[in-house]
């Protein structure tokens, strides 16, 4: 993780280390949740010089293990290992998970082991019960290791969510991909490494075919049309100030007021009594309001604590309540209720465009962490 916690929506890099050499695909390496749309790669040869490949570092500082006993990278020698750095409230990570679940189902009995390295961005993501709930929600059955102190993250010199490494049966890193996308090439490398493993171990060479996973949500995303970056509520995470003249006041409770009717785009505005926490804004009064002008097709909020919120968009509550573009976490009354510390999808439009959204939070203890977009 970059210590300034940058989340990218528009650009990314993928580093694809092929079995006959390596190739680097990149757009902009400065952002740490970077989607990438990748192309295919050709078949690879099996007889190669591995002297220029790096050995996969050992897992370090793991605090808990889910879906497995204590696991080391050295224990997995002889297997093809996909190491996936992720965290459960990251929208970029969430959009990759259907592919990992699919690959686990297709290849786990053929020599592939997927290991999710769950490295938290927010404090609540360190809670093992929260992570277990997320695994159930996403249908994840492969091993997940809690890297709460970023020991393995640092050992791999990682700075991005999500990031995937493919490790061959001899423990060498043969593929490195940052961000979303590149699913066809990733699966092709998985197949090639499994075939190489079969040859090395004197097994029958596998005849594997690629399949396309239907994921309409991912296929409909055009990152170039998302004009609003991820926006953080916590004073330690935010890259820009609030729209309110009161601004951030670390660890203090502030009565935020709205002055004027024109809101600057891509800037969070608050109304009501809110406590400034390091990674979130916490509602102290009974009612509070969050306002934002954004440009995207869908919007999510990472929230926690307790309470509920009514969502209005473009000044019309019915826009959210009764139309096809209300978010999947919004009920027919135009509300969402905090049931866990997680990401809530609050609006999902058919087309990209500019929108005004208003969240009327009810109940002291409502916590807002970040807005993300699709």
mmCIF file of C-alpha atoms in Angstrom, residues 48-211:
data_model
loop_
_atom_site.group_PDB
_atom_site.id
_atom_site.type_symbol
_atom_site.label_atom_id
_atom_site.label_comp_id
_atom_site.label_asym_id
_atom_site.label_seq_id
_atom_site.Cartn_x
_atom_site.Cartn_y
_atom_site.Cartn_z
ATOM 1 C CA UNK A 48 13.834 -22.101 -20.228
ATOM 2 C CA UNK A 49 16.565 -20.477 -18.193
ATOM 3 C CA UNK A 50 15.071 -19.305 -14.903
ATOM 4 C CA UNK A 51 18.121 -17.428 -13.670
ATOM 5 C CA UNK A 52 16.497 -14.042 -14.298
ATOM 6 C CA UNK A 53 13.318 -14.894 -12.375
ATOM 7 C CA UNK A 54 12.955 -14.071 -8.691
ATOM 8 C CA UNK A 55 12.012 -16.581 -6.045
ATOM 9 C CA UNK A 56 8.706 -15.823 -4.366
ATOM 10 C CA UNK A 57 9.281 -14.327 -0.900
ATOM 11 C CA UNK A 58 8.008 -16.243 2.101
ATOM 12 C CA UNK A 59 4.720 -15.170 3.668
ATOM 13 C CA UNK A 60 5.583 -13.009 6.689
ATOM 14 C CA UNK A 61 3.755 -11.593 9.682
ATOM 15 C CA UNK A 62 0.491 -13.420 9.020
ATOM 16 C CA UNK A 63 -1.905 -12.914 11.945
ATOM 17 C CA UNK A 64 -4.661 -15.395 11.013
ATOM 18 C CA UNK A 65 -5.475 -18.124 8.491
ATOM 19 C CA UNK A 66 -8.908 -18.729 6.954
ATOM 20 C CA UNK A 67 -9.869 -21.851 4.925
ATOM 21 C CA UNK A 68 -6.463 -23.359 5.731
ATOM 22 C CA UNK A 69 -4.021 -24.194 8.490
ATOM 23 C CA UNK A 70 -0.773 -22.260 8.822
ATOM 24 C CA UNK A 71 0.628 -22.011 5.296
ATOM 25 C CA UNK A 72 4.052 -21.066 3.973
ATOM 26 C CA UNK A 73 5.043 -20.475 0.369
ATOM 27 C CA UNK A 74 7.722 -23.151 0.845
ATOM 28 C CA UNK A 75 5.003 -25.676 1.744
ATOM 29 C CA UNK A 76 3.473 -25.165 -1.694
ATOM 30 C CA UNK A 77 6.508 -26.186 -3.742
ATOM 31 C CA UNK A 78 5.357 -28.484 -6.519
ATOM 32 C CA UNK A 79 2.148 -26.499 -6.958
ATOM 33 C CA UNK A 80 1.376 -23.501 -9.139
ATOM 34 C CA UNK A 81 0.487 -20.693 -6.735
ATOM 35 C CA UNK A 82 -1.532 -17.553 -7.428
ATOM 36 C CA UNK A 83 -0.788 -14.966 -4.724
ATOM 37 C CA UNK A 84 -3.509 -12.291 -4.685
ATOM 38 C CA UNK A 85 -3.129 -9.103 -2.635
ATOM 39 C CA UNK A 86 -6.548 -7.656 -1.872
ATOM 40 C CA UNK A 87 -8.767 -6.138 0.806
ATOM 41 C CA UNK A 88 -12.475 -6.759 1.129
ATOM 42 C CA UNK A 89 -13.896 -3.219 0.846
ATOM 43 C CA UNK A 90 -11.811 -2.320 -2.239
ATOM 44 C CA UNK A 91 -14.103 -2.058 -5.288
ATOM 45 C CA UNK A 92 -11.234 -2.828 -7.676
ATOM 46 C CA UNK A 93 -10.509 -6.014 -5.730
ATOM 47 C CA UNK A 94 -14.178 -6.974 -5.541
ATOM 48 C CA UNK A 95 -14.517 -6.835 -9.319
ATOM 49 C CA UNK A 96 -11.663 -9.359 -9.748
ATOM 50 C CA UNK A 97 -13.008 -11.921 -7.287
ATOM 51 C CA UNK A 98 -15.445 -13.758 -9.624
ATOM 52 C CA UNK A 99 -12.464 -14.685 -11.804
ATOM 53 C CA UNK A 100 -10.437 -16.018 -8.886
ATOM 54 C CA UNK A 101 -13.397 -18.036 -7.639
ATOM 55 C CA UNK A 102 -13.824 -19.473 -11.153
ATOM 56 C CA UNK A 103 -10.131 -20.356 -11.517
ATOM 57 C CA UNK A 104 -10.143 -22.039 -8.123
ATOM 58 C CA UNK A 105 -13.071 -24.224 -9.191
ATOM 59 C CA UNK A 106 -11.488 -25.099 -12.548
ATOM 60 C CA UNK A 107 -7.848 -25.655 -11.629
ATOM 61 C CA UNK A 108 -7.517 -26.498 -7.912
ATOM 62 C CA UNK A 109 -7.624 -30.223 -8.701
ATOM 63 C CA UNK A 110 -5.028 -29.748 -11.441
ATOM 64 C CA UNK A 111 -2.269 -28.264 -9.279
ATOM 65 C CA UNK A 112 -3.271 -24.614 -8.753
ATOM 66 C CA UNK A 113 -3.400 -23.127 -5.254
ATOM 67 C CA UNK A 114 -4.822 -19.624 -4.840
ATOM 68 C CA UNK A 115 -3.716 -17.775 -1.709
ATOM 69 C CA UNK A 116 -5.455 -14.506 -0.921
ATOM 70 C CA UNK A 117 -3.249 -12.134 1.051
ATOM 71 C CA UNK A 118 -5.741 -9.850 2.783
ATOM 72 C CA UNK A 119 -3.846 -6.651 3.580
ATOM 73 C CA UNK A 120 -6.192 -4.089 5.170
ATOM 74 C CA UNK A 121 -6.567 -0.465 4.158
ATOM 75 C CA UNK A 122 -8.911 0.449 7.013
ATOM 76 C CA UNK A 123 -8.731 -0.569 10.655
ATOM 77 C CA UNK A 124 -12.037 -2.501 10.527
ATOM 78 C CA UNK A 125 -10.616 -4.755 7.800
ATOM 79 C CA UNK A 126 -8.256 -6.264 10.377
ATOM 80 C CA UNK A 127 -11.188 -7.927 12.130
ATOM 81 C CA UNK A 128 -11.215 -11.613 11.217
ATOM 82 C CA UNK A 129 -14.998 -11.883 11.637
ATOM 83 C CA UNK A 130 -15.497 -9.058 9.121
ATOM 84 C CA UNK A 131 -13.201 -10.846 6.677
ATOM 85 C CA UNK A 132 -14.994 -14.170 7.172
ATOM 86 C CA UNK A 133 -18.337 -12.513 6.425
ATOM 87 C CA UNK A 134 -16.846 -11.083 3.239
ATOM 88 C CA UNK A 135 -15.541 -14.499 2.141
ATOM 89 C CA UNK A 136 -19.028 -15.932 2.544
ATOM 90 C CA UNK A 137 -20.547 -13.005 0.637
ATOM 91 C CA UNK A 138 -18.107 -13.408 -2.265
ATOM 92 C CA UNK A 139 -18.112 -17.229 -2.304
ATOM 93 C CA UNK A 140 -14.380 -17.557 -1.565
ATOM 94 C CA UNK A 141 -13.291 -21.040 -0.504
ATOM 95 C CA UNK A 142 -9.555 -20.839 -1.204
ATOM 96 C CA UNK A 143 -7.045 -19.978 1.578
ATOM 97 C CA UNK A 144 -6.971 -16.381 2.784
ATOM 98 C CA UNK A 145 -4.162 -15.113 5.013
ATOM 99 C CA UNK A 146 -4.616 -11.985 7.141
ATOM 100 C CA UNK A 147 -1.647 -9.689 6.614
ATOM 101 C CA UNK A 148 -2.750 -7.143 9.212
ATOM 102 C CA UNK A 149 0.727 -5.732 9.855
ATOM 103 C CA UNK A 150 1.646 -5.626 6.142
ATOM 104 C CA UNK A 151 4.527 -8.056 6.648
ATOM 105 C CA UNK A 152 3.897 -10.032 3.449
ATOM 106 C CA UNK A 153 2.897 -6.850 1.577
ATOM 107 C CA UNK A 154 6.321 -5.399 2.401
ATOM 108 C CA UNK A 155 8.147 -8.653 1.666
ATOM 109 C CA UNK A 156 6.725 -8.540 -1.876
ATOM 110 C CA UNK A 157 7.431 -4.778 -2.077
ATOM 111 C CA UNK A 158 3.822 -4.242 -3.035
ATOM 112 C CA UNK A 159 2.033 -0.889 -3.323
ATOM 113 C CA UNK A 160 -1.250 -1.821 -5.012
ATOM 114 C CA UNK A 161 -4.673 -3.363 -4.567
ATOM 115 C CA UNK A 162 -5.290 -5.713 -6.275
ATOM 116 C CA UNK A 163 -2.050 -7.373 -7.368
ATOM 117 C CA UNK A 164 -1.527 -10.924 -8.567
ATOM 118 C CA UNK A 165 1.634 -13.014 -8.727
ATOM 119 C CA UNK A 166 1.869 -16.443 -10.341
ATOM 120 C CA UNK A 167 4.528 -18.691 -8.861
ATOM 121 C CA UNK A 168 5.653 -21.810 -10.714
ATOM 122 C CA UNK A 169 6.117 -25.280 -9.226
ATOM 123 C CA UNK A 170 9.760 -24.495 -8.420
ATOM 124 C CA UNK A 171 8.919 -21.320 -6.524
ATOM 125 C CA UNK A 172 9.798 -18.698 -9.162
ATOM 126 C CA UNK A 173 7.592 -15.678 -9.837
ATOM 127 C CA UNK A 174 6.601 -15.986 -13.482
ATOM 128 C CA UNK A 175 3.793 -13.415 -13.726
ATOM 129 C CA UNK A 176 3.055 -10.124 -12.010
ATOM 130 C CA UNK A 177 -0.116 -8.171 -12.743
ATOM 131 C CA UNK A 178 -1.223 -4.928 -11.096
ATOM 132 C CA UNK A 179 -4.838 -3.826 -11.058
ATOM 133 C CA UNK A 180 -7.974 -5.116 -12.712
ATOM 134 C CA UNK A 181 -8.202 -6.700 -16.143
ATOM 135 C CA UNK A 182 -5.838 -9.004 -17.997
ATOM 136 C CA UNK A 183 -7.997 -12.015 -17.176
ATOM 137 C CA UNK A 184 -7.443 -13.868 -20.453
ATOM 138 C CA UNK A 185 -3.672 -13.558 -20.230
ATOM 139 C CA UNK A 186 -3.679 -14.483 -16.548
ATOM 140 C CA UNK A 187 -5.640 -17.664 -17.223
ATOM 141 C CA UNK A 188 -3.352 -18.499 -20.131
ATOM 142 C CA UNK A 189 -0.286 -18.251 -17.884
ATOM 143 C CA UNK A 190 -2.031 -20.426 -15.285
ATOM 144 C CA UNK A 191 -2.618 -23.061 -17.963
ATOM 145 C CA UNK A 192 0.955 -22.876 -19.245
ATOM 146 C CA UNK A 193 2.425 -23.217 -15.760
ATOM 147 C CA UNK A 194 0.164 -26.170 -14.989
ATOM 148 C CA UNK A 195 1.256 -27.861 -18.230
ATOM 149 C CA UNK A 196 4.899 -27.177 -17.398
ATOM 150 C CA UNK A 197 4.366 -28.675 -13.934
ATOM 151 C CA UNK A 198 2.836 -31.819 -15.449
ATOM 152 C CA UNK A 199 5.847 -32.292 -17.710
ATOM 153 C CA UNK A 200 8.315 -31.725 -14.864
ATOM 154 C CA UNK A 201 6.560 -34.263 -12.655
ATOM 155 C CA UNK A 202 6.182 -36.872 -15.392
ATOM 156 C CA UNK A 203 2.427 -36.527 -15.481
ATOM 157 C CA UNK A 204 0.121 -36.524 -18.461
ATOM 158 C CA UNK A 205 0.214 -33.135 -20.187
ATOM 159 C CA UNK A 206 -2.994 -31.276 -19.471
ATOM 160 C CA UNK A 207 -5.240 -30.228 -22.324
ATOM 161 C CA UNK A 208 -6.844 -27.062 -20.989
ATOM 162 C CA UNK A 209 -9.314 -24.765 -22.676
ATOM 163 C CA UNK A 210 -10.053 -21.204 -21.710
ATOM 164 C CA UNK A 211 -13.566 -20.229 -20.820
#
